[in-house]
């Protein structure tokens, strides 16, 4: 946005200079036409004076004025050429600034679209994270109920002492392994005695 504002200011300055240069060019062209008209009038007058021998004494003055006017016209043509060159440079600068402004606006629109896409992705990820948290809480709750039932079943069997404090998973596993081993031993004894 700062770049666009800067480019717009530069563009306005260049366009203002271009308008001023065109205005100066029009003034110079008007003067140039006026000088040409004067030159044409003086040339016509000079031709007329040359035809009329009775005005021979005015001929040097007219020729001097004619030379002066030609010099003025030459200077006006030079200034007009400089103004044309300046206008051409200003038009080129304005075109370049307009292209940079268009590029900056296109880039900003692309960044806005990318930002909106990222925002949508972030919202999707937040929704999925919430779903994952809910699922994790559900699984954790189920696991805790299952663990509680396992502990209850393990320590409620005959010969087991109920736990006095929080039981670790290793302690539960050891207690279950002990019950399994005792049952296996009991099974082997019954098998040796032939009892089904």
C-alpha atoms as a PDB file:
ATOM      1  CA  UNK A   1       0.000   0.000   0.000  1.00  0.00           C
ATOM      2  CA  UNK A   2       2.906   2.364   0.767  1.00  0.00           C
ATOM      3  CA  UNK A   3       4.531   1.512  -2.554  1.00  0.00           C
ATOM      4  CA  UNK A   4       1.241   2.176  -4.394  1.00  0.00           C
ATOM      5  CA  UNK A   5       0.819   5.552  -2.618  1.00  0.00           C
ATOM      6  CA  UNK A   6       4.399   6.516  -3.505  1.00  0.00           C
ATOM      7  CA  UNK A   7       3.912   5.449  -7.123  1.00  0.00           C
ATOM      8  CA  UNK A   8       0.614   7.348  -7.329  1.00  0.00           C
ATOM      9  CA  UNK A   9       2.311  10.504  -5.988  1.00  0.00           C
ATOM     10  CA  UNK A  10       5.140  10.131  -8.489  1.00  0.00           C
ATOM     11  CA  UNK A  11       2.583   9.527 -11.241  1.00  0.00           C
ATOM     12  CA  UNK A  12       0.630  12.650 -10.277  1.00  0.00           C
ATOM     13  CA  UNK A  13       3.852  14.735 -10.260  1.00  0.00           C
ATOM     14  CA  UNK A  14       4.921  13.384 -13.650  1.00  0.00           C
ATOM     15  CA  UNK A  15       1.435  13.944 -15.114  1.00  0.00           C
ATOM     16  CA  UNK A  16       1.477  17.508 -13.739  1.00  0.00           C
ATOM     17  CA  UNK A  17       4.882  18.113 -15.351  1.00  0.00           C
ATOM     18  CA  UNK A  18       3.578  16.581 -18.571  1.00  0.00           C
ATOM     19  CA  UNK A  19       0.537  18.882 -18.591  1.00  0.00           C
ATOM     20  CA  UNK A  20       2.799  21.887 -17.886  1.00  0.00           C
ATOM     21  CA  UNK A  21       5.180  20.859 -20.676  1.00  0.00           C
ATOM     22  CA  UNK A  22       2.275  20.439 -23.116  1.00  0.00           C
ATOM     23  CA  UNK A  23       0.953  23.854 -22.110  1.00  0.00           C
ATOM     24  CA  UNK A  24       4.389  25.412 -22.681  1.00  0.00           C
ATOM     25  CA  UNK A  25       4.577  23.594 -25.998  1.00  0.00           C
ATOM     26  CA  UNK A  26       1.230  25.065 -27.059  1.00  0.00           C
ATOM     27  CA  UNK A  27       2.450  28.555 -26.079  1.00  0.00           C
ATOM     28  CA  UNK A  28       5.659  28.029 -28.063  1.00  0.00           C
ATOM     29  CA  UNK A  29       3.719  26.720 -31.042  1.00  0.00           C
ATOM     30  CA  UNK A  30       1.452  29.753 -30.899  1.00  0.00           C
ATOM     31  CA  UNK A  31       4.469  32.064 -30.773  1.00  0.00           C
ATOM     32  CA  UNK A  32       6.081  30.052 -33.551  1.00  0.00           C
ATOM     33  CA  UNK A  33       2.986  30.493 -35.748  1.00  0.00           C
ATOM     34  CA  UNK A  34       2.908  34.189 -34.953  1.00  0.00           C
ATOM     35  CA  UNK A  35       6.618  34.540 -35.844  1.00  0.00           C
ATOM     36  CA  UNK A  36       6.028  32.586 -39.040  1.00  0.00           C
ATOM     37  CA  UNK A  37       3.140  34.855 -39.917  1.00  0.00           C
ATOM     38  CA  UNK A  38       5.325  37.895 -39.226  1.00  0.00           C
ATOM     39  CA  UNK A  39       8.128  36.374 -41.262  1.00  0.00           C
ATOM     40  CA  UNK A  40       5.708  35.668 -44.116  1.00  0.00           C
ATOM     41  CA  UNK A  41       4.370  39.206 -43.903  1.00  0.00           C
ATOM     42  CA  UNK A  42       7.884  40.619 -43.886  1.00  0.00           C
ATOM     43  CA  UNK A  43       8.873  38.407 -46.811  1.00  0.00           C
ATOM     44  CA  UNK A  44       5.818  39.588 -48.730  1.00  0.00           C
ATOM     45  CA  UNK A  45       6.635  43.133 -47.763  1.00  0.00           C
ATOM     46  CA  UNK A  46      10.246  42.606 -48.808  1.00  0.00           C
ATOM     47  CA  UNK A  47       9.173  41.258 -52.182  1.00  0.00           C
ATOM     48  CA  UNK A  48       6.833  44.191 -52.601  1.00  0.00           C
ATOM     49  CA  UNK A  49       9.575  46.636 -51.662  1.00  0.00           C
ATOM     50  CA  UNK A  50      11.989  45.032 -54.061  1.00  0.00           C
ATOM     51  CA  UNK A  51       9.472  45.532 -56.826  1.00  0.00           C
ATOM     52  CA  UNK A  52       9.055  49.121 -55.898  1.00  0.00           C
ATOM     53  CA  UNK A  53      12.244  51.022 -56.437  1.00  0.00           C
ATOM     54  CA  UNK A  54      10.846  54.067 -54.697  1.00  0.00           C
ATOM     55  CA  UNK A  55      11.213  52.224 -51.305  1.00  0.00           C
ATOM     56  CA  UNK A  56      14.843  51.255 -51.765  1.00  0.00           C
ATOM     57  CA  UNK A  57      15.897  53.163 -48.654  1.00  0.00           C
ATOM     58  CA  UNK A  58      13.714  50.866 -46.497  1.00  0.00           C
ATOM     59  CA  UNK A  59      15.157  47.631 -47.871  1.00  0.00           C
ATOM     60  CA  UNK A  60      18.148  47.314 -45.444  1.00  0.00           C
ATOM     61  CA  UNK A  61      15.882  47.832 -42.441  1.00  0.00           C
ATOM     62  CA  UNK A  62      13.394  45.258 -43.697  1.00  0.00           C
ATOM     63  CA  UNK A  63      16.172  42.766 -44.428  1.00  0.00           C
ATOM     64  CA  UNK A  64      17.595  43.291 -40.946  1.00  0.00           C
ATOM     65  CA  UNK A  65      14.153  42.735 -39.425  1.00  0.00           C
ATOM     66  CA  UNK A  66      13.747  39.684 -41.619  1.00  0.00           C
ATOM     67  CA  UNK A  67      17.073  38.246 -40.330  1.00  0.00           C
ATOM     68  CA  UNK A  68      16.058  38.995 -36.761  1.00  0.00           C
ATOM     69  CA  UNK A  69      12.723  37.243 -37.248  1.00  0.00           C
ATOM     70  CA  UNK A  70      14.444  34.242 -38.838  1.00  0.00           C
ATOM     71  CA  UNK A  71      16.753  34.027 -35.817  1.00  0.00           C
ATOM     72  CA  UNK A  72      13.748  34.220 -33.470  1.00  0.00           C
ATOM     73  CA  UNK A  73      12.007  31.481 -35.468  1.00  0.00           C
ATOM     74  CA  UNK A  74      15.146  29.315 -35.269  1.00  0.00           C
ATOM     75  CA  UNK A  75      15.289  29.802 -31.491  1.00  0.00           C
ATOM     76  CA  UNK A  76      11.574  29.000 -31.199  1.00  0.00           C
ATOM     77  CA  UNK A  77      12.087  25.828 -33.247  1.00  0.00           C
ATOM     78  CA  UNK A  78      14.965  24.823 -30.940  1.00  0.00           C
ATOM     79  CA  UNK A  79      12.853  25.431 -27.832  1.00  0.00           C
ATOM     80  CA  UNK A  80       9.962  23.536 -29.415  1.00  0.00           C
ATOM     81  CA  UNK A  81      12.268  20.567 -30.131  1.00  0.00           C
ATOM     82  CA  UNK A  82      13.454  20.626 -26.500  1.00  0.00           C
ATOM     83  CA  UNK A  83       9.847  20.721 -25.285  1.00  0.00           C
ATOM     84  CA  UNK A  84       8.971  17.796 -27.562  1.00  0.00           C
ATOM     85  CA  UNK A  85      11.924  15.838 -26.160  1.00  0.00           C
ATOM     86  CA  UNK A  86      10.879  16.671 -22.579  1.00  0.00           C
ATOM     87  CA  UNK A  87       7.271  15.660 -23.291  1.00  0.00           C
ATOM     88  CA  UNK A  88       8.465  12.379 -24.789  1.00  0.00           C
ATOM     89  CA  UNK A  89      10.600  11.664 -21.694  1.00  0.00           C
ATOM     90  CA  UNK A  90       7.733  12.567 -19.357  1.00  0.00           C
ATOM     91  CA  UNK A  91       5.319  10.348 -21.283  1.00  0.00           C
ATOM     92  CA  UNK A  92       7.813   7.483 -21.047  1.00  0.00           C
ATOM     93  CA  UNK A  93       8.191   8.064 -17.274  1.00  0.00           C
ATOM     94  CA  UNK A  94       4.397   8.207 -16.817  1.00  0.00           C
ATOM     95  CA  UNK A  95       3.999   4.939 -18.754  1.00  0.00           C
ATOM     96  CA  UNK A  96       6.679   3.295 -16.615  1.00  0.00           C
ATOM     97  CA  UNK A  97       5.046   4.500 -13.374  1.00  0.00           C
ATOM     98  CA  UNK A  98       1.643   3.284 -14.563  1.00  0.00           C
ATOM     99  CA  UNK A  99       3.144  -0.142 -15.319  1.00  0.00           C
ATOM    100  CA  UNK A 100       4.799  -0.271 -11.862  1.00  0.00           C
ATOM    101  CA  UNK A 101       1.522   0.764 -10.234  1.00  0.00           C
ATOM    102  CA  UNK A 102      -0.366  -1.953 -12.112  1.00  0.00           C
ATOM    103  CA  UNK A 103       2.272  -4.534 -11.132  1.00  0.00           C
ATOM    104  CA  UNK A 104       2.096  -3.472  -7.463  1.00  0.00           C
ATOM    105  CA  UNK A 105      -1.697  -3.679  -7.429  1.00  0.00           C
ATOM    106  CA  UNK A 106      -1.588  -7.124  -9.069  1.00  0.00           C
ATOM    107  CA  UNK A 107       0.976  -8.283  -6.482  1.00  0.00           C
ATOM    108  CA  UNK A 108      -1.138  -6.943  -3.596  1.00  0.00           C
ATOM    109  CA  UNK A 109      -4.270  -8.694  -4.953  1.00  0.00           C
ATOM    110  CA  UNK A 110      -2.285 -11.952  -5.190  1.00  0.00           C
ATOM    111  CA  UNK A 111      -1.000 -11.502  -1.615  1.00  0.00           C
ATOM    112  CA  UNK A 112      -4.548 -10.877  -0.413  1.00  0.00           C
ATOM    113  CA  UNK A 113      -5.768 -14.056  -2.164  1.00  0.00           C
ATOM    114  CA  UNK A 114      -2.871 -16.035  -0.649  1.00  0.00           C
ATOM    115  CA  UNK A 115      -3.622 -14.606   2.781  1.00  0.00           C
ATOM    116  CA  UNK A 116      -7.308 -15.541   2.468  1.00  0.00           C
ATOM    117  CA  UNK A 117      -6.323 -19.078   1.407  1.00  0.00           C
ATOM    118  CA  UNK A 118      -3.955 -19.372   4.393  1.00  0.00           C
ATOM    119  CA  UNK A 119      -6.710 -18.075   6.680  1.00  0.00           C
ATOM    120  CA  UNK A 120      -9.108 -20.710   5.345  1.00  0.00           C
ATOM    121  CA  UNK A 121      -6.479 -23.426   5.827  1.00  0.00           C
ATOM    122  CA  UNK A 122      -5.861 -22.188   9.379  1.00  0.00           C
ATOM    123  CA  UNK A 123      -9.595 -22.373  10.130  1.00  0.00           C
ATOM    124  CA  UNK A 124      -9.738 -25.929   8.735  1.00  0.00           C
ATOM    125  CA  UNK A 125      -6.704 -26.929  10.836  1.00  0.00           C
ATOM    126  CA  UNK A 126      -8.247 -25.365  13.953  1.00  0.00           C
ATOM    127  CA  UNK A 127     -11.452 -27.306  13.313  1.00  0.00           C
ATOM    128  CA  UNK A 128      -9.488 -30.549  12.839  1.00  0.00           C
ATOM    129  CA  UNK A 129      -7.462 -29.844  15.990  1.00  0.00           C
ATOM    130  CA  UNK A 130     -10.696 -29.369  17.939  1.00  0.00           C
ATOM    131  CA  UNK A 131     -12.052 -32.648  16.545  1.00  0.00           C
ATOM    132  CA  UNK A 132      -8.767 -34.395  17.448  1.00  0.00           C
ATOM    133  CA  UNK A 133      -8.916 -32.996  21.001  1.00  0.00           C
ATOM    134  CA  UNK A 134     -12.497 -34.204  21.410  1.00  0.00           C
ATOM    135  CA  UNK A 135     -11.559 -37.643  20.057  1.00  0.00           C
ATOM    136  CA  UNK A 136      -8.496 -37.771  22.338  1.00  0.00           C
ATOM    137  CA  UNK A 137     -10.600 -36.878  25.381  1.00  0.00           C
ATOM    138  CA  UNK A 138     -13.119 -39.591  24.434  1.00  0.00           C
ATOM    139  CA  UNK A 139     -10.360 -42.195  23.960  1.00  0.00           C
ATOM    140  CA  UNK A 140      -8.656 -41.126  27.208  1.00  0.00           C
ATOM    141  CA  UNK A 141     -11.933 -41.454  29.079  1.00  0.00           C
ATOM    142  CA  UNK A 142     -12.540 -44.925  27.625  1.00  0.00           C
ATOM    143  CA  UNK A 143      -8.982 -45.963  28.456  1.00  0.00           C
ATOM    144  CA  UNK A 144      -9.324 -44.772  32.052  1.00  0.00           C
ATOM    145  CA  UNK A 145     -12.606 -46.719  32.463  1.00  0.00           C
ATOM    146  CA  UNK A 146     -11.007 -49.824  30.931  1.00  0.00           C
ATOM    147  CA  UNK A 147      -7.929 -49.464  33.174  1.00  0.00           C
ATOM    148  CA  UNK A 148     -10.161 -49.046  36.217  1.00  0.00           C
ATOM    149  CA  UNK A 149     -12.043 -52.253  35.304  1.00  0.00           C
ATOM    150  CA  UNK A 150      -8.762 -54.127  34.772  1.00  0.00           C
ATOM    151  CA  UNK A 151      -7.467 -52.978  38.180  1.00  0.00           C
ATOM    152  CA  UNK A 152     -10.745 -53.861  39.819  1.00  0.00           C
ATOM    153  CA  UNK A 153     -10.780 -57.311  38.227  1.00  0.00           C
ATOM    154  CA  UNK A 154      -7.121 -57.945  39.053  1.00  0.00           C
ATOM    155  CA  UNK A 155      -7.196 -56.963  42.702  1.00  0.00           C
ATOM    156  CA  UNK A 156     -10.644 -58.371  43.488  1.00  0.00           C
ATOM    157  CA  UNK A 157      -9.530 -61.943  42.822  1.00  0.00           C
ATOM    158  CA  UNK A 158      -9.024 -64.320  45.734  1.00  0.00           C
ATOM    159  CA  UNK A 159      -5.736 -63.819  47.552  1.00  0.00           C
ATOM    160  CA  UNK A 160      -5.135 -60.331  46.179  1.00  0.00           C
ATOM    161  CA  UNK A 161      -4.725 -57.303  48.379  1.00  0.00           C
ATOM    162  CA  UNK A 162      -6.567 -54.183  47.285  1.00  0.00           C
ATOM    163  CA  UNK A 163      -4.151 -51.333  46.454  1.00  0.00           C
ATOM    164  CA  UNK A 164      -3.603 -48.731  49.114  1.00  0.00           C
ATOM    165  CA  UNK A 165      -2.441 -46.002  46.726  1.00  0.00           C
ATOM    166  CA  UNK A 166      -2.344 -45.142  43.007  1.00  0.00           C
ATOM    167  CA  UNK A 167      -1.345 -48.222  41.044  1.00  0.00           C
ATOM    168  CA  UNK A 168       1.119 -47.994  38.173  1.00  0.00           C
ATOM    169  CA  UNK A 169       0.643 -49.887  34.916  1.00  0.00           C
ATOM    170  CA  UNK A 170       3.677 -52.038  35.785  1.00  0.00           C
ATOM    171  CA  UNK A 171       2.120 -53.053  39.138  1.00  0.00           C
ATOM    172  CA  UNK A 172      -1.154 -53.981  37.435  1.00  0.00           C
ATOM    173  CA  UNK A 173       0.760 -56.019  34.858  1.00  0.00           C
ATOM    174  CA  UNK A 174       2.729 -57.837  37.575  1.00  0.00           C
ATOM    175  CA  UNK A 175      -0.469 -58.637  39.500  1.00  0.00           C
ATOM    176  CA  UNK A 176      -2.167 -59.993  36.358  1.00  0.00           C
ATOM    177  CA  UNK A 177       0.931 -62.031  35.453  1.00  0.00           C
ATOM    178  CA  UNK A 178       0.954 -63.483  38.973  1.00  0.00           C
ATOM    179  CA  UNK A 179      -2.725 -64.505  38.678  1.00  0.00           C
ATOM    180  CA  UNK A 180      -2.066 -66.077  35.260  1.00  0.00           C
ATOM    181  CA  UNK A 181       0.958 -67.986  36.588  1.00  0.00           C
ATOM    182  CA  UNK A 182      -0.995 -69.253  39.620  1.00  0.00           C
ATOM    183  CA  UNK A 183      -3.810 -70.455  37.359  1.00  0.00           C
ATOM    184  CA  UNK A 184      -1.350 -72.194  35.069  1.00  0.00           C
ATOM    185  CA  UNK A 185       0.245 -73.936  38.058  1.00  0.00           C
ATOM    186  CA  UNK A 186      -3.203 -74.922  39.339  1.00  0.00           C
ATOM    187  CA  UNK A 187      -4.126 -76.195  35.875  1.00  0.00           C
ATOM    188  CA  UNK A 188      -0.953 -78.296  35.716  1.00  0.00           C
ATOM    189  CA  UNK A 189      -1.699 -79.792  39.157  1.00  0.00           C
ATOM    190  CA  UNK A 190      -5.244 -80.711  38.113  1.00  0.00           C
ATOM    191  CA  UNK A 191      -3.935 -82.153  34.876  1.00  0.00           C
ATOM    192  CA  UNK A 192      -1.370 -84.302  36.716  1.00  0.00           C
ATOM    193  CA  UNK A 193      -4.120 -85.639  38.970  1.00  0.00           C
ATOM    194  CA  UNK A 194      -6.323 -86.353  36.003  1.00  0.00           C
ATOM    195  CA  UNK A 195      -9.033 -83.937  36.989  1.00  0.00           C
ATOM    196  CA  UNK A 196     -10.746 -82.139  34.114  1.00  0.00           C
END
